[in-house]
Amino acid sequence: MGPTILAIESSCDETSASVISNGKVLNNIIASQNVHHKYGGVVPELASRAHQRKIIDVVDEAMTSAGVKPTNLDAVAFTRGPGLMGALLVGGSFAKGLAWAAGLPLIDVDHMQAHILAHFIDDPVPSFPFLCLTVSGGHTQLVVVRDYLDMEIIGETQDDAAGEAFDKAAKIMGLPYPGGPLIDRYAREGNPDRFRFPDTDMPGLDFSFSGIKTAFLYFIRDHVAADPAFVERNLPDICASLQAKLIRMLLDRLEQASRQTGIREIALAGGVSANSGLREALRERAAKQGWNIFVPELAYCTDNAAMIAMAAHFKFLNGQFAPADIAPVPNLHFATHHE
Ligand code: KG4
Ligand code: ZN
């Protein structure tokens, strides 16, 4: 019988808890924070206060619905980073307190590694080595995954993350945070070939989204100067065109990485992998390239504790526990970047 572990995620704006037993995720309780919408982004201090308000109920619900008590647990896991310091501190301190009180070992989990390990929650699972494109609100990475806990970043964004590009473009158009899901929704009704945006790619396997963001800002500004109702009148076409451009930038790099590494086992992870256009475009590209693709269930794309629990399971089996005085690391890096 494998271990039973309580996992807590609090790196950004979701307070989440999950119980995993013998490698099977029993639940995934998520309380989303609605306090950030009107600010156009996550406000760190509001995030940590919301985590504090919610964490007891979220953990209690996970433990109760799994039918476990602290005495049934073998370990308590938490997200160490990357994330917002104040937000990480809430989940980390709670996990440490519980582990200390119940005499349980602690397991620290890297949030980005956990996004990738979410692929092992349900079948079908990718086989090693696979290539993972992780696209979230804070990161955009191409990762060669050799084993559960053996990963190498071969490309990453040098400025904005893919999710940030979606969210900032949405903000420029006056849409609330997080804008990614809204752009996705409007894009479904729009024409992706209506507007063209310039190529602002980096050489090699790295990404850059700041150029496209600036180009988009000027595009909207110039059109609105000529027609104040430009955005309202053309929202689906603008969203479809921008989304298609961002997807091409992501998949072109992924294709290049697949060619360079010879790996055709391809996975998608992180919040932006919930994007319906990206999922569809990946399927089309996979058919052309002969890729075997893995796209997580929607509940495991955006932030959740089930993925932290899955990662903790593998760390437990590997004997990788955290010291009692472990501290959060807002810019934690799970793997070394290629030179
Ligand atoms: O992984 P995640 O939940 O949190 C981080 O670790 O950052 O990713 C959040 C990001 C946000 O930028 C959000 O706009 C984006 O994922 N996102 C989407 C969609 N759903 C979430 N972007 C595009 N289309 C979506 N459907
Ligand atoms: Zn995330």
CSV table of C-alpha atoms and ligand atoms in Angstrom, one decimal:
chain,number,residue,atom,x,y,z
A,1,MET,CA,0.0,0.0,0.0
A,2,GLY,CA,1.4,3.4,-1.0
A,3,PRO,CA,1.4,6.5,1.1
A,4,THR,CA,-1.6,8.7,2.0
A,5,ILE,CA,-0.6,12.3,1.6
A,6,LEU,CA,-2.4,15.6,2.2
A,7,ALA,CA,-1.2,18.3,-0.3
A,8,ILE,CA,-1.7,22.0,-0.2
A,9,GLU,CA,-1.4,24.5,-3.0
A,10,SER,CA,-1.3,28.3,-2.3
A,11,SER,CA,1.2,29.8,-4.8
A,12,CYS,CA,-1.0,32.3,-6.5
A,13,ASP,CA,-4.8,32.9,-6.4
A,14,GLU,CA,-6.3,29.4,-5.8
A,15,THR,CA,-6.4,27.9,-2.3
A,16,SER,CA,-6.4,24.1,-2.9
A,17,ALA,CA,-6.1,20.9,-1.0
A,18,SER,CA,-6.0,17.3,-2.1
A,19,VAL,CA,-5.6,13.8,-0.6
A,20,ILE,CA,-3.8,11.2,-2.5
A,21,SER,CA,-3.6,7.5,-1.4
A,22,ASN,CA,-1.5,4.8,-3.0
A,23,GLY,CA,-1.0,7.0,-6.1
A,24,LYS,CA,-4.7,7.7,-6.6
A,25,VAL,CA,-6.0,11.2,-6.2
A,26,LEU,CA,-9.1,11.1,-3.9
A,27,ASN,CA,-10.2,14.7,-4.3
A,28,ASN,CA,-9.1,18.1,-5.4
A,29,ILE,CA,-10.8,21.0,-3.5
A,30,ILE,CA,-10.2,24.4,-5.0
A,31,ALA,CA,-11.4,27.8,-3.7
A,32,SER,CA,-10.8,30.5,-6.3
A,33,GLN,CA,-10.2,34.1,-5.2
A,34,ASN,CA,-12.6,36.6,-6.7
A,35,VAL,CA,-10.9,39.6,-5.1
A,36,HIS,CA,-8.5,40.3,-8.0
A,37,HIS,CA,-10.9,40.8,-11.0
A,38,LYS,CA,-11.2,44.5,-10.9
A,39,TYR,CA,-7.4,45.1,-10.5
A,40,GLY,CA,-6.4,43.4,-13.8
A,41,GLY,CA,-4.0,41.0,-12.1
A,42,VAL,CA,-3.4,39.2,-8.8
A,43,VAL,CA,-2.8,41.6,-5.9
A,44,PRO,CA,-0.3,39.8,-3.6
A,45,GLU,CA,-1.5,41.1,-0.3
A,46,LEU,CA,-5.1,40.3,-1.1
A,47,ALA,CA,-4.1,36.8,-2.3
A,48,SER,CA,-2.4,36.0,1.0
A,49,ARG,CA,-5.3,37.3,3.1
A,50,ALA,CA,-7.8,35.3,1.0
A,51,HIS,CA,-5.6,32.1,1.5
A,52,GLN,CA,-5.7,32.7,5.2
A,53,ARG,CA,-9.5,33.0,5.2
A,54,LYS,CA,-10.0,29.9,3.2
A,55,ILE,CA,-7.3,27.4,4.0
A,56,ILE,CA,-8.8,25.7,7.0
A,57,ASP,CA,-12.1,25.1,5.2
A,58,VAL,CA,-10.4,23.8,2.1
A,59,VAL,CA,-8.1,21.4,4.0
A,60,ASP,CA,-11.0,20.3,6.2
A,61,GLU,CA,-13.2,19.5,3.1
A,62,ALA,CA,-10.4,17.5,1.5
A,63,MET,CA,-9.7,15.5,4.6
A,64,THR,CA,-13.4,14.9,5.4
A,65,SER,CA,-14.4,13.9,1.8
A,66,ALA,CA,-11.5,11.5,1.7
A,67,GLY,CA,-12.5,10.1,5.1
A,68,VAL,CA,-9.1,10.5,6.6
A,69,LYS,CA,-7.8,12.0,9.8
A,70,PRO,CA,-4.3,13.4,10.5
A,71,THR,CA,-3.4,10.0,12.1
A,72,ASN,CA,-4.2,8.3,8.7
A,73,LEU,CA,-1.7,10.5,6.8
A,74,ASP,CA,1.9,9.5,6.0
A,75,ALA,CA,3.0,13.0,5.0
A,76,VAL,CA,1.9,16.6,4.4
A,77,ALA,CA,3.0,18.3,1.2
A,78,PHE,CA,2.9,21.9,0.1
A,79,THR,CA,4.0,24.1,-2.8
A,80,ARG,CA,7.4,25.6,-1.9
A,81,GLY,CA,7.5,27.8,-5.0
A,82,PRO,CA,7.6,29.4,-7.5
A,83,GLY,CA,4.8,31.8,-6.5
A,84,LEU,CA,4.0,34.9,-4.5
A,85,MET,CA,5.9,35.0,-1.2
A,86,GLY,CA,2.9,35.9,1.0
A,87,ALA,CA,0.7,33.3,-0.6
A,88,LEU,CA,3.3,30.6,-0.4
A,89,LEU,CA,3.8,31.4,3.3
A,90,VAL,CA,0.2,30.6,4.1
A,91,GLY,CA,0.1,27.1,2.6
A,92,GLY,CA,3.7,26.4,3.7
A,93,SER,CA,3.1,27.5,7.3
A,94,PHE,CA,-0.1,25.6,7.5
A,95,ALA,CA,1.5,22.4,6.2
A,96,LYS,CA,4.5,22.8,8.6
A,97,GLY,CA,2.2,23.4,11.6
A,98,LEU,CA,0.0,20.3,10.8
A,99,ALA,CA,3.0,18.1,10.1
A,100,TRP,CA,4.7,19.1,13.4
A,101,ALA,CA,1.5,18.7,15.4
A,102,ALA,CA,0.7,15.3,13.9
A,103,GLY,CA,4.4,14.1,13.9
A,104,LEU,CA,4.4,13.7,10.1
A,105,PRO,CA,7.1,14.2,7.5
A,106,LEU,CA,6.9,17.2,5.2
A,107,ILE,CA,7.3,17.2,1.5
A,108,ASP,CA,8.1,20.4,-0.5
A,109,VAL,CA,6.9,20.5,-4.1
A,110,ASP,CA,7.9,22.6,-7.0
A,111,HIS,CA,4.8,24.1,-8.6
A,112,MET,CA,6.1,23.9,-12.2
A,113,GLN,CA,7.3,20.3,-11.8
A,114,ALA,CA,3.8,19.5,-10.4
A,115,HIS,CA,2.1,21.0,-13.4
A,116,ILE,CA,4.0,18.4,-15.5
A,117,LEU,CA,3.4,15.5,-13.1
A,118,ALA,CA,-0.4,16.2,-13.3
A,119,HIS,CA,-0.1,14.0,-16.4
A,120,PHE,CA,0.2,11.0,-14.1
A,121,ILE,CA,-3.1,11.6,-12.2
A,122,ASP,CA,-5.1,9.7,-14.8
A,123,ASP,CA,-4.6,7.4,-17.7
A,124,PRO,CA,-3.3,7.6,-20.4
A,125,VAL,CA,0.1,8.6,-19.0
A,126,PRO,CA,3.1,9.7,-21.2
A,127,SER,CA,6.1,7.5,-21.4
A,128,PHE,CA,9.7,8.7,-20.7
A,129,PRO,CA,11.3,10.7,-22.2
A,130,PHE,CA,8.6,13.1,-23.1
A,131,LEU,CA,8.7,16.8,-24.1
A,132,CYS,CA,6.4,19.1,-22.1
A,133,LEU,CA,5.3,22.6,-23.0
A,134,THR,CA,4.3,24.2,-19.7
A,135,VAL,CA,2.3,27.4,-20.3
A,136,SER,CA,1.1,29.2,-17.2
A,137,GLY,CA,0.5,32.7,-15.9
A,138,GLY,CA,4.0,33.0,-14.6
A,139,HIS,CA,6.0,30.6,-16.8
A,140,THR,CA,6.5,29.3,-20.3
A,141,GLN,CA,8.9,26.4,-20.5
A,142,LEU,CA,9.9,23.5,-22.8
A,143,VAL,CA,11.0,20.7,-20.6
A,144,VAL,CA,12.5,17.3,-21.4
A,145,VAL,CA,11.1,14.9,-18.8
A,146,ARG,CA,13.3,11.9,-18.4
A,147,ASP,CA,11.7,10.5,-15.3
A,148,TYR,CA,9.2,11.6,-12.6
A,149,LEU,CA,11.8,13.8,-10.9
A,150,ASP,CA,14.4,14.1,-13.6
A,151,MET,CA,13.6,17.1,-15.9
A,152,GLU,CA,15.6,19.6,-17.9
A,153,ILE,CA,14.4,23.0,-19.1
A,154,ILE,CA,15.5,23.4,-22.8
A,155,GLY,CA,13.7,26.6,-23.5
A,156,GLU,CA,11.8,29.3,-21.6
A,157,THR,CA,10.5,32.8,-21.9
A,158,GLN,CA,12.9,35.6,-21.5
A,159,ASP,CA,10.2,38.1,-20.5
A,160,ASP,CA,6.4,37.6,-20.2
A,161,ALA,CA,4.8,34.2,-19.8
A,162,ALA,CA,2.2,33.0,-22.3
A,163,GLY,CA,-0.6,33.4,-19.8
A,164,GLU,CA,0.6,36.9,-19.1
A,165,ALA,CA,0.4,37.7,-22.8
A,166,PHE,CA,-3.3,36.6,-22.8
A,167,ASP,CA,-4.0,38.5,-19.6
A,168,LYS,CA,-2.3,41.7,-20.6
A,169,ALA,CA,-3.9,41.7,-24.0
A,170,ALA,CA,-7.3,41.3,-22.3
A,171,LYS,CA,-6.5,44.2,-20.0
A,172,ILE,CA,-5.5,46.4,-23.0
A,173,MET,CA,-9.0,45.6,-24.4
A,174,GLY,CA,-10.7,46.5,-21.0
A,175,LEU,CA,-11.5,42.9,-20.1
A,176,PRO,CA,-11.3,41.7,-16.4
A,177,TYR,CA,-8.6,39.4,-14.9
A,178,PRO,CA,-7.9,36.6,-15.8
A,179,GLY,CA,-8.4,37.5,-19.4
A,180,GLY,CA,-7.1,34.2,-20.9
A,181,PRO,CA,-10.4,32.3,-20.6
A,182,LEU,CA,-12.3,35.3,-22.0
A,183,ILE,CA,-10.1,35.6,-25.0
A,184,ASP,CA,-10.6,31.9,-25.5
A,185,ARG,CA,-14.4,32.3,-25.4
A,186,TYR,CA,-14.5,35.3,-27.8
A,187,ALA,CA,-12.0,33.7,-30.2
A,188,ARG,CA,-14.3,30.8,-30.9
A,189,GLU,CA,-16.7,33.2,-32.7
A,190,GLY,CA,-14.0,35.1,-34.5
A,191,ASN,CA,-12.0,35.1,-37.7
A,192,PRO,CA,-8.3,34.3,-36.9
A,193,ASP,CA,-7.1,35.6,-40.2
A,194,ARG,CA,-8.7,39.1,-39.9
A,195,PHE,CA,-5.7,40.8,-38.2
A,196,ARG,CA,-2.0,40.2,-38.6
A,197,PHE,CA,0.6,40.7,-35.8
A,198,PRO,CA,4.4,41.0,-36.4
A,199,ASP,CA,6.8,38.2,-35.7
A,200,THR,CA,8.7,38.9,-32.5
A,201,ASP,CA,10.3,35.5,-32.0
A,202,MET,CA,13.6,34.8,-30.1
A,203,PRO,CA,16.3,32.7,-31.7
A,204,GLY,CA,16.7,29.1,-30.4
A,205,LEU,CA,14.2,27.4,-28.1
A,206,ASP,CA,13.4,30.4,-25.9
A,207,PHE,CA,10.2,32.4,-26.0
A,208,SER,CA,9.5,36.2,-25.9
A,209,PHE,CA,6.0,37.7,-25.6
A,210,SER,CA,6.8,41.3,-24.7
A,211,GLY,CA,7.2,42.3,-28.4
A,212,ILE,CA,3.8,41.0,-29.3
A,213,LYS,CA,2.3,42.6,-26.3
A,214,THR,CA,3.6,46.0,-27.3
A,215,ALA,CA,2.6,45.5,-30.9
A,216,PHE,CA,-0.9,44.6,-29.7
A,217,LEU,CA,-1.0,47.7,-27.5
A,218,TYR,CA,-0.2,50.0,-30.4
A,219,PHE,CA,-2.6,48.1,-32.7
A,220,ILE,CA,-5.5,48.7,-30.3
A,221,ARG,CA,-4.5,52.3,-29.6
A,222,ASP,CA,-4.3,53.2,-33.3
A,223,HIS,CA,-7.6,51.6,-34.2
A,224,VAL,CA,-9.4,53.1,-31.2
A,225,ALA,CA,-8.0,56.5,-32.2
A,226,ALA,CA,-9.8,56.1,-35.5
A,227,ASP,CA,-12.9,54.4,-34.1
A,228,PRO,CA,-13.6,54.5,-30.4
A,229,ALA,CA,-15.9,51.5,-30.7
A,230,PHE,CA,-13.3,49.4,-32.5
A,231,VAL,CA,-12.8,46.9,-29.7
A,232,GLU,CA,-16.5,46.3,-29.0
A,233,ARG,CA,-17.3,46.0,-32.7
A,234,ASN,CA,-14.5,43.5,-33.5
A,235,LEU,CA,-13.9,41.6,-30.2
A,236,PRO,CA,-14.2,38.1,-31.6
A,237,ASP,CA,-12.0,38.7,-34.6
A,238,ILE,CA,-9.4,40.5,-32.5
A,239,CYS,CA,-9.3,37.7,-29.9
A,240,ALA,CA,-9.2,35.0,-32.6
A,241,SER,CA,-6.4,36.7,-34.5
A,242,LEU,CA,-4.3,37.3,-31.3
A,243,GLN,CA,-4.9,33.9,-29.9
A,244,ALA,CA,-3.9,32.2,-33.2
A,245,LYS,CA,-0.7,34.2,-33.2
A,246,LEU,CA,0.2,33.2,-29.7
A,247,ILE,CA,-0.6,29.6,-30.4
A,248,ARG,CA,1.6,29.6,-33.5
A,249,MET,CA,4.5,31.0,-31.5
A,250,LEU,CA,4.1,28.3,-28.9
A,251,LEU,CA,3.7,25.4,-31.3
A,252,ASP,CA,6.4,26.5,-33.6
A,253,ARG,CA,8.9,26.3,-30.7
A,254,LEU,CA,7.5,23.0,-29.6
A,255,GLU,CA,7.9,21.6,-33.1
A,256,GLN,CA,11.5,22.8,-33.2
A,257,ALA,CA,12.2,21.3,-29.8
A,258,SER,CA,10.7,18.0,-30.9
A,259,ARG,CA,12.9,18.0,-34.0
A,260,GLN,CA,16.1,18.9,-32.0
A,261,THR,CA,15.5,16.3,-29.3
A,262,GLY,CA,13.9,13.6,-31.6
A,263,ILE,CA,11.1,13.3,-28.9
A,264,ARG,CA,7.6,12.8,-30.3
A,265,GLU,CA,5.9,12.1,-27.0
A,266,ILE,CA,4.4,15.5,-26.3
A,267,ALA,CA,2.6,16.9,-23.3
A,268,LEU,CA,1.0,20.2,-22.5
A,269,ALA,CA,0.7,21.6,-19.0
A,270,GLY,CA,-0.2,24.7,-17.0
A,271,GLY,CA,-3.2,27.1,-17.0
A,272,VAL,CA,-3.0,28.1,-20.7
A,273,SER,CA,-3.3,24.4,-21.7
A,274,ALA,CA,-7.0,24.9,-20.9
A,275,ASN,CA,-7.2,27.1,-24.0
A,276,SER,CA,-9.5,25.4,-26.5
A,277,GLY,CA,-7.7,26.8,-29.5
A,278,LEU,CA,-4.3,25.6,-28.3
A,279,ARG,CA,-5.7,22.1,-27.6
A,280,GLU,CA,-7.2,21.9,-31.1
A,281,ALA,CA,-4.1,23.3,-32.8
A,282,LEU,CA,-1.9,20.8,-30.9
A,283,ARG,CA,-4.1,18.0,-32.2
A,284,GLU,CA,-3.8,19.2,-35.7
A,285,ARG,CA,0.0,19.6,-35.5
A,286,ALA,CA,0.3,16.2,-33.8
A,287,ALA,CA,-1.5,14.6,-36.8
A,288,LYS,CA,1.0,16.2,-39.2
A,289,GLN,CA,4.1,15.5,-37.1
A,290,GLY,CA,3.2,12.0,-35.9
A,291,TRP,CA,3.2,13.1,-32.2
A,292,ASN,CA,1.7,11.2,-29.4
A,293,ILE,CA,0.0,13.9,-27.4
A,294,PHE,CA,-1.1,14.3,-23.8
A,295,VAL,CA,-3.4,17.1,-22.7
A,296,PRO,CA,-4.5,17.3,-19.0
A,297,GLU,CA,-8.1,17.4,-18.0
A,298,LEU,CA,-9.3,20.9,-17.5
A,299,ALA,CA,-9.3,20.6,-13.7
A,300,TYR,CA,-5.6,19.8,-13.7
A,301,CYS,CA,-4.6,22.6,-16.2
A,302,THR,CA,-5.0,25.6,-13.9
A,303,ASP,CA,-3.6,25.6,-10.3
A,304,ASN,CA,-4.8,22.7,-8.2
A,305,ALA,CA,-3.5,20.6,-5.2
A,306,ALA,CA,-4.0,17.3,-7.0
A,307,MET,CA,-0.9,17.9,-9.0
A,308,ILE,CA,1.0,18.8,-5.8
A,309,ALA,CA,-0.3,15.6,-4.3
A,310,MET,CA,0.9,13.6,-7.4
A,311,ALA,CA,4.3,15.1,-7.2
A,312,ALA,CA,4.5,14.5,-3.5
A,313,HIS,CA,3.7,10.8,-4.1
A,314,PHE,CA,6.7,10.4,-6.3
A,315,LYS,CA,8.9,12.4,-3.8
A,316,PHE,CA,7.7,10.2,-1.0
A,317,LEU,CA,8.6,7.0,-2.9
A,318,ASN,CA,12.0,8.5,-3.6
A,319,GLY,CA,12.5,9.4,0.1
A,320,GLN,CA,12.7,13.1,-0.6
A,321,PHE,CA,11.4,14.9,2.5
A,322,ALA,CA,11.8,18.5,3.6
A,323,PRO,CA,13.6,19.7,6.8
A,324,ALA,CA,11.2,21.1,9.4
A,325,ASP,CA,12.5,24.7,9.0
A,326,ILE,CA,12.1,24.8,5.2
A,327,ALA,CA,11.1,28.2,3.8
A,328,PRO,CA,9.2,29.2,0.6
A,329,VAL,CA,11.2,30.2,-2.4
A,330,PRO,CA,9.2,32.6,-4.7
A,331,ASN,CA,11.5,32.0,-7.7
A,332,LEU,CA,12.2,28.3,-7.2
A,333,HIS,CA,13.7,26.5,-10.2
A,334,PHE,CA,13.2,22.7,-10.3
A,335,ALA,CA,15.7,22.1,-13.1
A,336,THR,CA,18.8,23.6,-14.5
A,337,HIS,CA,18.4,25.6,-17.7
A,338,HIS,CA,20.4,24.4,-20.7
A,339,GLU,CA,23.6,26.5,-21.3
B,1,KG4,O1,-1.2,27.5,-14.2
B,1,KG4,P1,-2.0,28.7,-13.8
B,1,KG4,O2,-3.4,28.4,-13.2
B,1,KG4,O3,-1.3,29.6,-12.7
B,1,KG4,C1,0.1,29.8,-12.8
B,1,KG4,O4,0.8,28.9,-12.3
B,1,KG4,O5,0.4,30.9,-13.3
B,1,KG4,O6,-2.2,29.6,-15.1
B,1,KG4,C2,-3.0,30.8,-15.0
B,1,KG4,C3,-2.9,31.4,-16.4
B,1,KG4,C4,-3.6,32.8,-16.5
B,1,KG4,O7,-2.7,33.6,-17.2
B,1,KG4,C5,-4.9,32.5,-17.3
B,1,KG4,O8,-5.3,33.6,-18.0
B,1,KG4,C6,-4.4,31.4,-18.2
B,1,KG4,O9,-3.7,30.5,-17.3
B,1,KG4,N1,-5.6,30.6,-18.7
B,1,KG4,C7,-5.9,30.6,-20.0
B,1,KG4,C8,-7.1,29.8,-20.1
B,1,KG4,N2,-7.4,29.4,-18.8
B,1,KG4,C9,-6.5,29.9,-18.0
B,1,KG4,N3,-5.4,31.2,-21.1
B,1,KG4,C10,-5.9,31.1,-22.2
B,1,KG4,N4,-7.1,30.3,-22.4
B,1,KG4,C11,-7.7,29.7,-21.4
B,1,KG4,N5,-8.8,29.0,-21.6
B,2,ZN,ZN,0.4,27.1,-12.0
